[in-house]
XYZ file of C-alpha atoms in Angstrom:
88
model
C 57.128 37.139 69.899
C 60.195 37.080 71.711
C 59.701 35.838 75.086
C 55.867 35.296 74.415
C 54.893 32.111 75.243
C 51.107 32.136 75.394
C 49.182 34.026 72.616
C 45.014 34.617 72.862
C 43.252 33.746 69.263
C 41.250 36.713 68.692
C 44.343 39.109 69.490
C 47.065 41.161 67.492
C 50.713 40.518 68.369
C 53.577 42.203 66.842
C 56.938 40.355 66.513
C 60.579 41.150 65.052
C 63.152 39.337 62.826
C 66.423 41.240 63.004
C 69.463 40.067 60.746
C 73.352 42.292 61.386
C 75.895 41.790 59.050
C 79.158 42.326 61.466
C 81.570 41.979 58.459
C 83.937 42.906 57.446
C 82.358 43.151 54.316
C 79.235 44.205 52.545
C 76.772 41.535 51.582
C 75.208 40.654 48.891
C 71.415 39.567 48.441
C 70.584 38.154 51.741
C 67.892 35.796 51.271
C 64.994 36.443 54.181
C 62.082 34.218 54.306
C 59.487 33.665 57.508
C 55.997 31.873 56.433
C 53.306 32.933 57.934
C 51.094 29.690 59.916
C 47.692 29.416 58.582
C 46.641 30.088 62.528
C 47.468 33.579 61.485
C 45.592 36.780 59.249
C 45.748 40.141 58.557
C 49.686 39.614 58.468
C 51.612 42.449 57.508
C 55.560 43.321 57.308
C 57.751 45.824 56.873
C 61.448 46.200 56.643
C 63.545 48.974 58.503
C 67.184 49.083 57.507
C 70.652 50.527 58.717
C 73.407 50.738 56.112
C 71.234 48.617 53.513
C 68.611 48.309 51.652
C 65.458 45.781 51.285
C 62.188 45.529 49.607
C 58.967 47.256 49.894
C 56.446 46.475 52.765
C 53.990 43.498 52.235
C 50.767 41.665 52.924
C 52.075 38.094 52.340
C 54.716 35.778 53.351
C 58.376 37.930 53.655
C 60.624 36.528 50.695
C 62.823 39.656 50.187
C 66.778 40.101 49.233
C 68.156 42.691 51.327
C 71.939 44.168 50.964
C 73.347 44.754 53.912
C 76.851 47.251 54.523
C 79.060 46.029 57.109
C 78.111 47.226 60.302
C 74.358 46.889 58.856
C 71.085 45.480 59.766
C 67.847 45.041 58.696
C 64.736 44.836 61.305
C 61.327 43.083 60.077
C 58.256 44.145 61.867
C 55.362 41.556 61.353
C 52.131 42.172 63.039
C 49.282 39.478 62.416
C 46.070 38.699 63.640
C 45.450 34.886 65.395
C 43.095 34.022 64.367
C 39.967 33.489 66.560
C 39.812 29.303 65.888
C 43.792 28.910 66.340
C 44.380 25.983 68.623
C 47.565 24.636 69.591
């Protein structure tokens, strides 16, 4: 999580991937990946866009193609479980 530098195994923390396109033109498929550490479960995403489009919310590791208008974004919301034996 952004500015998050100390996370307690046992907790839930919620962080965000965003991606603008600025232009001047549309894209095409933008490839977004993030995978998820094993220190992590109960991970869940979902994708909020402006001016585009991506895929449907998931339960595993985000491997989506959005298309994003100039002047677009996307914003990924992952929350995920540490889990209660993550070290390090």
């Amino acid at each position: 999580p952004w500015g998050n530098t100390n996370s307690t195994p046992g907790t839930i923390i919620t962080y965000h991937v965003a991606i603008t396109n600025l232009g001047p033109s549309d894209s095409g498929a933008t490839s977004v990946t993030d995978l998820f550490s094993s220190k992590h479960t109960s991970t869940t995403w979902e994708c909020f866009p402006y001016l585009a489009t991506c895929g449907a919310p998931g339960a595993t590791t985000i491997n989506d193609s959005p298309v994003i208008a100039a002047g677009g974004s996307v914003l990924y919301q992952i929350t995920t479980l540490i889990r209660s034996s993550a070290t390090g």
